[in-house]
Amino acid sequence: MAAPTKSSRKLLLLSNSTSHGGGYLDYCEQQIKDFLGRNVKKVVFVPYALTDRDWYTDIARKRFAELGYEVQSVHECSSPVEAVEQAEAIFIGGGNTFRLLKTLYDEKLVEPIRTQVLKHSIPYIGSSAGTNVATATINTTNDMPITCPPTFEALALIPFNINPHYIDSDPSSKHMGETREKRIMEYHEEAHCRPVLALREGSILWVEGNKTTLLGGLSARLFRKGELPAEYSPGDDLSFLLTAGL
Amino acid sequence: MAAPTKSSRKLLLLSNSTSHGGGYLDYCEQQIKDFLGRNVKKVVFVPYALTDRDWYTDIARKRFAELGYEVQSVHECSSPVEAVEQAEAIFIGGGNTFRLLKTLYDEKLVEPIRTQVLKHSIPYIGSSAGTNVATATINTTNDMPITCPPTFEALALIPFNINPHYIDSDPSSKHMGETREKRIMEYHEEAHCRPVLALREGSILWVEGNKTTLLGGLSARLFRKGELPAEYSPGDDLSFLLTAGL
């Protein structure tokens, strides 16, 4: 299940939904408006990463209303598949990545979402877990494996992996658990692995066709098997990730 | 795959192998000696949680030699299954829990280890990932899912879950990722979940038959679905976990 080499996909992939001291989707408000534009009126929301879907939908609905968009949640529709097939735009919110991916498979939404995004250029916004499932696999989620999806293969809207909520190692820490960098490097010890773009909180990846750009105020850290990690700055063109090193 | 209600199992489950400022297995040295006693001469080591098995075995071999025990690693044996079947004691070291569990299944070691521990009372020591796989499932590991095991069901030498390397929430943190407590509570939102004993670094669980006791210098935090977390002190009898709430 690889992403096609040519696609007019449109993705806005958020590291997180809320940054410290801010409100829900505050830090990325302008980018969401720029991304969806004025042609989109209604966003189909996927709340599966949290258990309280009504509560979660209410949060998303109020926030998107402030931005000028209506929200329809798949869990309120008699057919989630039809809701996706008729979507003008899709937003998958954060929470637990394992629960989210399992439910996407249970509800048979994986292929419909792929078709909408990759073939029909329906704009896709993902936040945290919603960003993890947009990538090739969920191998680089930070979440606890509280439930078991049928596979770690995800929507594969892009052919590399992302680590959202990336946090730098704290040299003063007395905790002996693996640092985030160590964990990603362990992933690269495996035979089947992909480049991992680590997005710090507040970072955004804008993907349009075969072009992708880093947005937000912070640099992002790219891990590739057998190479030293590299830092990329906001505004940098990371399009090579859509084709290279696979 | 539930643990039998009656068993003469003997387990020493370590939260971690190295505590801050100490060396490998320093903090638990005395407990390992007390646990293995003088009848055991040789320990079968399972190094599957790390990729460099030779290096890892060398570390374990030197450390156990200081304690008076020989180490034989399953990866050095022509038949890992036979090595386990003939073991006087088993030690599964830490690293990545997903890699470890996958390899235990790949090497067909799950049932042989269960038989040795639960039926033949072969002493089992687990550290970190080696503790995770000793429990009912790996649903409460902290590790990154770098590879996909066939199931999250583990050795089930005990019928509850453990969260090793437990770390308390830091109220001054600006990171917006879930705290460890939040992650465990998300696990308890799932339909099929078990009690989770969170062991801080430096904590040890000694299991003998249907009795289990907390050792080490710190309290442990017990999470049960629908209940407030509870703290238990070193020396506390936690035997109720071996039968209750399942």
mmCIF file of C-alpha atoms in Angstrom, chain B residues 40-47 64 70-75 77 79-93 109 113 116 122-125:
data_model
loop_
_atom_site.group_PDB
_atom_site.id
_atom_site.type_symbol
_atom_site.label_atom_id
_atom_site.label_comp_id
_atom_site.label_asym_id
_atom_site.label_seq_id
_atom_site.Cartn_x
_atom_site.Cartn_y
_atom_site.Cartn_z
ATOM 1 C CA VAL B 40 20.613 -22.482 40.264
ATOM 2 C CA LYS B 41 23.985 -22.518 38.493
ATOM 3 C CA LYS B 42 23.088 -21.373 34.990
ATOM 4 C CA VAL B 43 20.583 -18.799 33.720
ATOM 5 C CA VAL B 44 19.143 -18.926 30.198
ATOM 6 C CA PHE B 45 19.159 -15.365 28.835
ATOM 7 C CA VAL B 46 16.768 -14.018 26.186
ATOM 8 C CA PRO B 47 18.347 -10.963 24.484
ATOM 9 C CA PHE B 64 25.580 -12.565 36.397
ATOM 10 C CA GLU B 70 26.673 -18.702 34.385
ATOM 11 C CA VAL B 71 24.693 -17.250 31.461
ATOM 12 C CA GLN B 72 23.673 -19.081 28.314
ATOM 13 C CA SER B 73 21.884 -16.985 25.689
ATOM 14 C CA VAL B 74 19.158 -18.580 23.567
ATOM 15 C CA HIS B 75 20.637 -16.913 20.490
ATOM 16 C CA CYS B 77 21.960 -22.224 20.996
ATOM 17 C CA SER B 79 17.608 -24.738 19.434
ATOM 18 C CA PRO B 80 16.276 -21.871 21.576
ATOM 19 C CA VAL B 81 13.270 -24.060 22.432
ATOM 20 C CA GLU B 82 15.505 -26.815 23.815
ATOM 21 C CA ALA B 83 17.550 -24.252 25.728
ATOM 22 C CA VAL B 84 14.371 -23.042 27.420
ATOM 23 C CA GLU B 85 13.136 -26.587 28.021
ATOM 24 C CA GLN B 86 16.380 -27.424 29.813
ATOM 25 C CA ALA B 87 16.697 -24.111 31.677
ATOM 26 C CA GLU B 88 17.316 -23.950 35.415
ATOM 27 C CA ALA B 89 16.254 -20.286 35.331
ATOM 28 C CA ILE B 90 15.227 -17.752 32.661
ATOM 29 C CA PHE B 91 16.113 -14.058 32.397
ATOM 30 C CA ILE B 92 14.498 -11.834 29.750
ATOM 31 C CA GLY B 93 16.232 -8.474 29.467
ATOM 32 C CA LEU B 109 9.200 -19.721 22.707
ATOM 33 C CA ILE B 113 8.476 -20.513 28.621
ATOM 34 C CA GLN B 116 8.637 -24.041 32.308
ATOM 35 C CA ILE B 122 11.536 -22.592 36.735
ATOM 36 C CA PRO B 123 12.461 -19.165 38.164
ATOM 37 C CA TYR B 124 11.825 -16.263 35.756
ATOM 38 C CA ILE B 125 13.469 -12.844 35.958
#
